Amino acid sequence: MAGAAEAQEQRWLTPADGRLATDGEVHEIALPSGPTTVAIAADGTLWFTLSQANAIGRIDPDGTGFEEYAIPTPDSSPRIISYGADGNMWFSEHNSGKMGRITPDGEITEFALSSPGSQPRAIALAADGNIWVGMFAAGRIGRITPDGTVTEFDIPTPDSGPRALAAGPDGNVWFSEFRANRIGRITPDGEITEFELPRPGSGPGDITAGADGNLWFVELGGVMDGLAVDGNRVGRITPEGVITEFPIPSEGGTPINIAAGPDGNVWYTKGAAIGRVTMTGEITEFPIADGQARAVGISAGSDRQPPDRLVNRLYVTDPANNRLVYLSFD
């Protein structure tokens, strides 16, 4: 996959679209700053965190209309962004211990969590209409209502390091416990169940709901957050807690993020490539453009919720080269 071309227009998919296929070309949108993660609002605009710039960005699908909105708290390090039930975009501030909300016209409101050092990371819009957040350093899962009311739940395993989080098709929220080597499930009222991974030191990271009704996650490799892990796999967990792992064919490096794609598969980012995983676990990797990319975020909608609202493009952030790239699906 290389090059750039005029891609078909971005549009929301309908049930009649069925299983789509990628056009196989990488299309590029240049940005003034490096994006970290990306999500799509109801009107189709792209919203992304700009961690180094301490800002939130937005742009139209055709690459015009770029706007950048400074976050009031300095050095907040915005991480994950998601569409909310209130029509706004929500994002986590990793360094400030806050959650942020930004309206379509760029007005930002911040909501403090229990501790400035809680390190909120992944967030998701759940079936209950609230935003849920994993607090990596605090070992908690938080729930925040559209009006900003925060409730926090302690994970039973201490220092578990919840790294990523996603809404499941079962109405619960699922999360990875990076330090505890487990996947967790929390009900809307805060009841938590944990599932241990088959291998020690797997380093579970980002997680998303798949089109098959299961949750899919990446297992990191190398040294991350001070912990040496031996993952480099994609995992699948059923709503009942049955776990299956699939080795990634490329050695070295680490997968970073994972998302549901318009083709009914899940996709992950890894270095200068993105990987496609079928629902049976078959993995294929594709280099991005010139091979100099550093792929991080990936989304075809707001992927930490079940994949029932996706566009016909799969967006990938490349913060090292100040750009978004995407594959278009026919």
PDB file of N, CA and C in Angstrom, residues 201-254:
ATOM      1  N   GLY A 201       3.277 -11.805  31.524  1.00  0.00           N
ATOM      2  CA  GLY A 201       4.013 -10.746  30.847  1.00  0.00           C
ATOM      3  C   GLY A 201       3.538 -10.438  29.454  1.00  0.00           C
ATOM      4  N   SER A 202       2.240 -10.630  29.194  1.00  0.00           N
ATOM      5  CA  SER A 202       1.718 -10.390  27.849  1.00  0.00           C
ATOM      6  C   SER A 202       1.562  -8.911  27.527  1.00  0.00           C
ATOM      7  N   GLY A 203       1.417  -8.065  28.541  1.00  0.00           N
ATOM      8  CA  GLY A 203       1.316  -6.624  28.309  1.00  0.00           C
ATOM      9  C   GLY A 203       0.090  -6.194  27.537  1.00  0.00           C
ATOM     10  N   PRO A 204      -1.138  -6.519  27.996  1.00  0.00           N
ATOM     11  CA  PRO A 204      -2.332  -6.108  27.257  1.00  0.00           C
ATOM     12  C   PRO A 204      -2.442  -4.593  27.155  1.00  0.00           C
ATOM     13  N   GLY A 205      -2.754  -4.128  25.945  1.00  0.00           N
ATOM     14  CA  GLY A 205      -2.849  -2.688  25.692  1.00  0.00           C
ATOM     15  C   GLY A 205      -4.214  -2.307  25.165  1.00  0.00           C
ATOM     16  N   ASP A 206      -4.235  -1.639  24.013  1.00  0.00           N
ATOM     17  CA  ASP A 206      -5.478  -1.091  23.490  1.00  0.00           C
ATOM     18  C   ASP A 206      -6.490  -2.196  23.205  1.00  0.00           C
ATOM     19  N   ILE A 207      -7.783  -1.847  23.312  1.00  0.00           N
ATOM     20  CA  ILE A 207      -8.860  -2.825  23.178  1.00  0.00           C
ATOM     21  C   ILE A 207     -10.019  -2.186  22.433  1.00  0.00           C
ATOM     22  N   THR A 208     -10.740  -2.996  21.661  1.00  0.00           N
ATOM     23  CA  THR A 208     -11.886  -2.489  20.906  1.00  0.00           C
ATOM     24  C   THR A 208     -12.912  -3.599  20.741  1.00  0.00           C
ATOM     25  N   ALA A 209     -14.154  -3.223  20.457  1.00  0.00           N
ATOM     26  CA  ALA A 209     -15.189  -4.206  20.143  1.00  0.00           C
ATOM     27  C   ALA A 209     -15.083  -4.596  18.682  1.00  0.00           C
ATOM     28  N   GLY A 210     -15.239  -5.881  18.395  1.00  0.00           N
ATOM     29  CA  GLY A 210     -15.201  -6.367  17.025  1.00  0.00           C
ATOM     30  C   GLY A 210     -16.590  -6.618  16.481  1.00  0.00           C
ATOM     31  N   ALA A 211     -16.679  -6.785  15.166  1.00  0.00           N
ATOM     32  CA  ALA A 211     -17.967  -7.029  14.523  1.00  0.00           C
ATOM     33  C   ALA A 211     -18.542  -8.394  14.867  1.00  0.00           C
ATOM     34  N   ASP A 212     -17.716  -9.267  15.454  1.00  0.00           N
ATOM     35  CA  ASP A 212     -18.165 -10.619  15.795  1.00  0.00           C
ATOM     36  C   ASP A 212     -18.779 -10.708  17.183  1.00  0.00           C
ATOM     37  N   GLY A 213     -18.907  -9.577  17.890  1.00  0.00           N
ATOM     38  CA  GLY A 213     -19.481  -9.591  19.224  1.00  0.00           C
ATOM     39  C   GLY A 213     -18.491  -9.858  20.327  1.00  0.00           C
ATOM     40  N   ASN A 214     -17.206  -9.973  19.977  1.00  0.00           N
ATOM     41  CA  ASN A 214     -16.151 -10.165  20.961  1.00  0.00           C
ATOM     42  C   ASN A 214     -15.339  -8.881  21.117  1.00  0.00           C
ATOM     43  N   LEU A 215     -14.455  -8.873  22.114  1.00  0.00           N
ATOM     44  CA  LEU A 215     -13.516  -7.774  22.307  1.00  0.00           C
ATOM     45  C   LEU A 215     -12.145  -8.214  21.797  1.00  0.00           C
ATOM     46  N   TRP A 216     -11.449  -7.301  21.128  1.00  0.00           N
ATOM     47  CA  TRP A 216     -10.134  -7.570  20.577  1.00  0.00           C
ATOM     48  C   TRP A 216      -9.135  -6.596  21.185  1.00  0.00           C
ATOM     49  N   PHE A 217      -7.906  -7.082  21.441  1.00  0.00           N
ATOM     50  CA  PHE A 217      -6.908  -6.222  22.083  1.00  0.00           C
ATOM     51  C   PHE A 217      -5.516  -6.560  21.563  1.00  0.00           C
ATOM     52  N   VAL A 218      -4.607  -5.614  21.713  1.00  0.00           N
ATOM     53  CA  VAL A 218      -3.210  -5.871  21.354  1.00  0.00           C
ATOM     54  C   VAL A 218      -2.418  -6.185  22.617  1.00  0.00           C
ATOM     55  N   GLU A 219      -1.365  -6.977  22.443  1.00  0.00           N
ATOM     56  CA  GLU A 219      -0.415  -7.241  23.523  1.00  0.00           C
ATOM     57  C   GLU A 219       0.905  -6.583  23.129  1.00  0.00           C
ATOM     58  N   LEU A 220       1.393  -5.710  23.985  1.00  0.00           N
ATOM     59  CA  LEU A 220       2.548  -4.879  23.665  1.00  0.00           C
ATOM     60  C   LEU A 220       3.848  -5.677  23.743  1.00  0.00           C
ATOM     61  N   GLY A 221       4.918  -5.105  23.185  1.00  0.00           N
ATOM     62  CA  GLY A 221       6.232  -5.732  23.230  1.00  0.00           C
ATOM     63  C   GLY A 221       7.290  -4.750  23.671  1.00  0.00           C
ATOM     64  N   GLY A 222       8.364  -5.252  24.261  1.00  0.00           N
ATOM     65  CA  GLY A 222       9.455  -4.388  24.704  1.00  0.00           C
ATOM     66  C   GLY A 222       9.231  -3.854  26.097  1.00  0.00           C
ATOM     67  N   VAL A 223       9.791  -2.674  26.372  1.00  0.00           N
ATOM     68  CA  VAL A 223       9.637  -2.036  27.673  1.00  0.00           C
ATOM     69  C   VAL A 223       8.676  -0.867  27.524  1.00  0.00           C
ATOM     70  N   MET A 224       7.555  -0.947  28.227  1.00  0.00           N
ATOM     71  CA  MET A 224       6.512   0.082  28.170  1.00  0.00           C
ATOM     72  C   MET A 224       6.131   0.452  29.589  1.00  0.00           C
ATOM     73  N   ASP A 225       6.104   1.757  29.872  1.00  0.00           N
ATOM     74  CA  ASP A 225       5.733   2.234  31.211  1.00  0.00           C
ATOM     75  C   ASP A 225       6.554   1.542  32.299  1.00  0.00           C
ATOM     76  N   GLY A 226       7.845   1.313  32.013  1.00  0.00           N
ATOM     77  CA  GLY A 226       8.751   0.739  32.999  1.00  0.00           C
ATOM     78  C   GLY A 226       8.624  -0.755  33.190  1.00  0.00           C
ATOM     79  N   LEU A 227       7.824  -1.419  32.366  1.00  0.00           N
ATOM     80  CA  LEU A 227       7.620  -2.862  32.517  1.00  0.00           C
ATOM     81  C   LEU A 227       8.006  -3.579  31.225  1.00  0.00           C
ATOM     82  N   ALA A 228       8.878  -4.594  31.328  1.00  0.00           N
ATOM     83  CA  ALA A 228       9.249  -5.400  30.168  1.00  0.00           C
ATOM     84  C   ALA A 228       8.161  -6.432  29.899  1.00  0.00           C
ATOM     85  N   VAL A 229       7.638  -6.442  28.682  1.00  0.00           N
ATOM     86  CA  VAL A 229       6.566  -7.365  28.330  1.00  0.00           C
ATOM     87  C   VAL A 229       6.931  -8.121  27.058  1.00  0.00           C
ATOM     88  N   ASP A 230       6.313  -9.271  26.893  1.00  0.00           N
ATOM     89  CA  ASP A 230       6.597 -10.141  25.756  1.00  0.00           C
ATOM     90  C   ASP A 230       5.277 -10.498  25.090  1.00  0.00           C
ATOM     91  N   GLY A 231       4.718  -9.529  24.376  1.00  0.00           N
ATOM     92  CA  GLY A 231       3.426  -9.744  23.759  1.00  0.00           C
ATOM     93  C   GLY A 231       3.534  -9.922  22.259  1.00  0.00           C
ATOM     94  N   ASN A 232       3.441  -8.787  21.536  1.00  0.00           N
ATOM     95  CA  ASN A 232       3.450  -8.793  20.068  1.00  0.00           C
ATOM     96  C   ASN A 232       2.407  -9.762  19.523  1.00  0.00           C
ATOM     97  N   ARG A 233       1.235  -9.703  20.118  1.00  0.00           N
ATOM     98  CA  ARG A 233       0.116 -10.541  19.698  1.00  0.00           C
ATOM     99  C   ARG A 233      -1.167  -9.712  19.668  1.00  0.00           C
ATOM    100  N   VAL A 234      -2.162 -10.263  19.011  1.00  0.00           N
ATOM    101  CA  VAL A 234      -3.525  -9.745  19.086  1.00  0.00           C
ATOM    102  C   VAL A 234      -4.347 -10.766  19.847  1.00  0.00           C
ATOM    103  N   GLY A 235      -5.121 -10.295  20.807  1.00  0.00           N
ATOM    104  CA  GLY A 235      -5.948 -11.181  21.606  1.00  0.00           C
ATOM    105  C   GLY A 235      -7.429 -10.960  21.354  1.00  0.00           C
ATOM    106  N   ARG A 236      -8.206 -12.000  21.601  1.00  0.00           N
ATOM    107  CA  ARG A 236      -9.664 -11.929  21.490  1.00  0.00           C
ATOM    108  C   ARG A 236     -10.254 -12.507  22.759  1.00  0.00           C
ATOM    109  N   ILE A 237     -11.239 -11.808  23.330  1.00  0.00           N
ATOM    110  CA  ILE A 237     -11.916 -12.316  24.516  1.00  0.00           C
ATOM    111  C   ILE A 237     -13.422 -12.258  24.285  1.00  0.00           C
ATOM    112  N   THR A 238     -14.094 -13.362  24.562  1.00  0.00           N
ATOM    113  CA  THR A 238     -15.543 -13.412  24.402  1.00  0.00           C
ATOM    114  C   THR A 238     -16.226 -12.747  25.602  1.00  0.00           C
ATOM    115  N   PRO A 239     -17.506 -12.411  25.490  1.00  0.00           N
ATOM    116  CA  PRO A 239     -18.215 -11.845  26.638  1.00  0.00           C
ATOM    117  C   PRO A 239     -18.197 -12.754  27.865  1.00  0.00           C
ATOM    118  N   GLU A 240     -17.968 -14.055  27.658  1.00  0.00           N
ATOM    119  CA  GLU A 240     -17.891 -14.992  28.774  1.00  0.00           C
ATOM    120  C   GLU A 240     -16.480 -15.089  29.355  1.00  0.00           C
ATOM    121  N   GLY A 241     -15.510 -14.474  28.687  1.00  0.00           N
ATOM    122  CA  GLY A 241     -14.148 -14.451  29.217  1.00  0.00           C
ATOM    123  C   GLY A 241     -13.194 -15.459  28.612  1.00  0.00           C
ATOM    124  N   VAL A 242     -13.555 -16.086  27.511  1.00  0.00           N
ATOM    125  CA  VAL A 242     -12.661 -17.040  26.846  1.00  0.00           C
ATOM    126  C   VAL A 242     -11.672 -16.271  25.983  1.00  0.00           C
ATOM    127  N   ILE A 243     -10.372 -16.521  26.202  1.00  0.00           N
ATOM    128  CA  ILE A 243      -9.316 -15.744  25.548  1.00  0.00           C
ATOM    129  C   ILE A 243      -8.586 -16.599  24.516  1.00  0.00           C
ATOM    130  N   THR A 244      -8.352 -16.013  23.336  1.00  0.00           N
ATOM    131  CA  THR A 244      -7.540 -16.624  22.283  1.00  0.00           C
ATOM    132  C   THR A 244      -6.512 -15.594  21.839  1.00  0.00           C
ATOM    133  N   GLU A 245      -5.269 -16.049  21.591  1.00  0.00           N
ATOM    134  CA  GLU A 245      -4.203 -15.140  21.174  1.00  0.00           C
ATOM    135  C   GLU A 245      -3.706 -15.511  19.779  1.00  0.00           C
ATOM    136  N   PHE A 246      -3.319 -14.488  19.000  1.00  0.00           N
ATOM    137  CA  PHE A 246      -2.818 -14.677  17.644  1.00  0.00           C
ATOM    138  C   PHE A 246      -1.486 -13.937  17.505  1.00  0.00           C
ATOM    139  N   PRO A 247      -0.381 -14.649  17.239  1.00  0.00           N
ATOM    140  CA  PRO A 247       0.926 -13.990  17.102  1.00  0.00           C
ATOM    141  C   PRO A 247       0.961 -13.056  15.889  1.00  0.00           C
ATOM    142  N   ILE A 248       1.562 -11.888  16.060  1.00  0.00           N
ATOM    143  CA  ILE A 248       1.769 -10.957  14.951  1.00  0.00           C
ATOM    144  C   ILE A 248       2.989 -11.428  14.153  1.00  0.00           C
ATOM    145  N   PRO A 249       2.895 -11.488  12.828  1.00  0.00           N
ATOM    146  CA  PRO A 249       3.992 -12.074  12.042  1.00  0.00           C
ATOM    147  C   PRO A 249       5.294 -11.288  12.069  1.00  0.00           C
ATOM    148  N   SER A 250       5.236  -9.972  12.157  1.00  0.00           N
ATOM    149  CA  SER A 250       6.463  -9.178  12.150  1.00  0.00           C
ATOM    150  C   SER A 250       7.100  -9.188  13.531  1.00  0.00           C
ATOM    151  N   GLU A 251       8.403  -9.399  13.579  1.00  0.00           N
ATOM    152  CA  GLU A 251       9.126  -9.424  14.841  1.00  0.00           C
ATOM    153  C   GLU A 251       9.585  -8.009  15.210  1.00  0.00           C
ATOM    154  N   GLY A 252       9.858  -7.818  16.500  1.00  0.00           N
ATOM    155  CA  GLY A 252      10.348  -6.524  16.962  1.00  0.00           C
ATOM    156  C   GLY A 252       9.243  -5.480  16.971  1.00  0.00           C
ATOM    157  N   GLY A 253       9.503  -4.400  17.695  1.00  0.00           N
ATOM    158  CA  GLY A 253       8.517  -3.342  17.782  1.00  0.00           C
ATOM    159  C   GLY A 253       7.311  -3.762  18.599  1.00  0.00           C
ATOM    160  N   THR A 254       6.286  -2.950  18.552  1.00  0.00           N
ATOM    161  CA  THR A 254       5.088  -3.249  19.328  1.00  0.00           C
ATOM    162  C   THR A 254       3.852  -2.695  18.647  1.00  0.00           C
TER     163      THR A 254
END
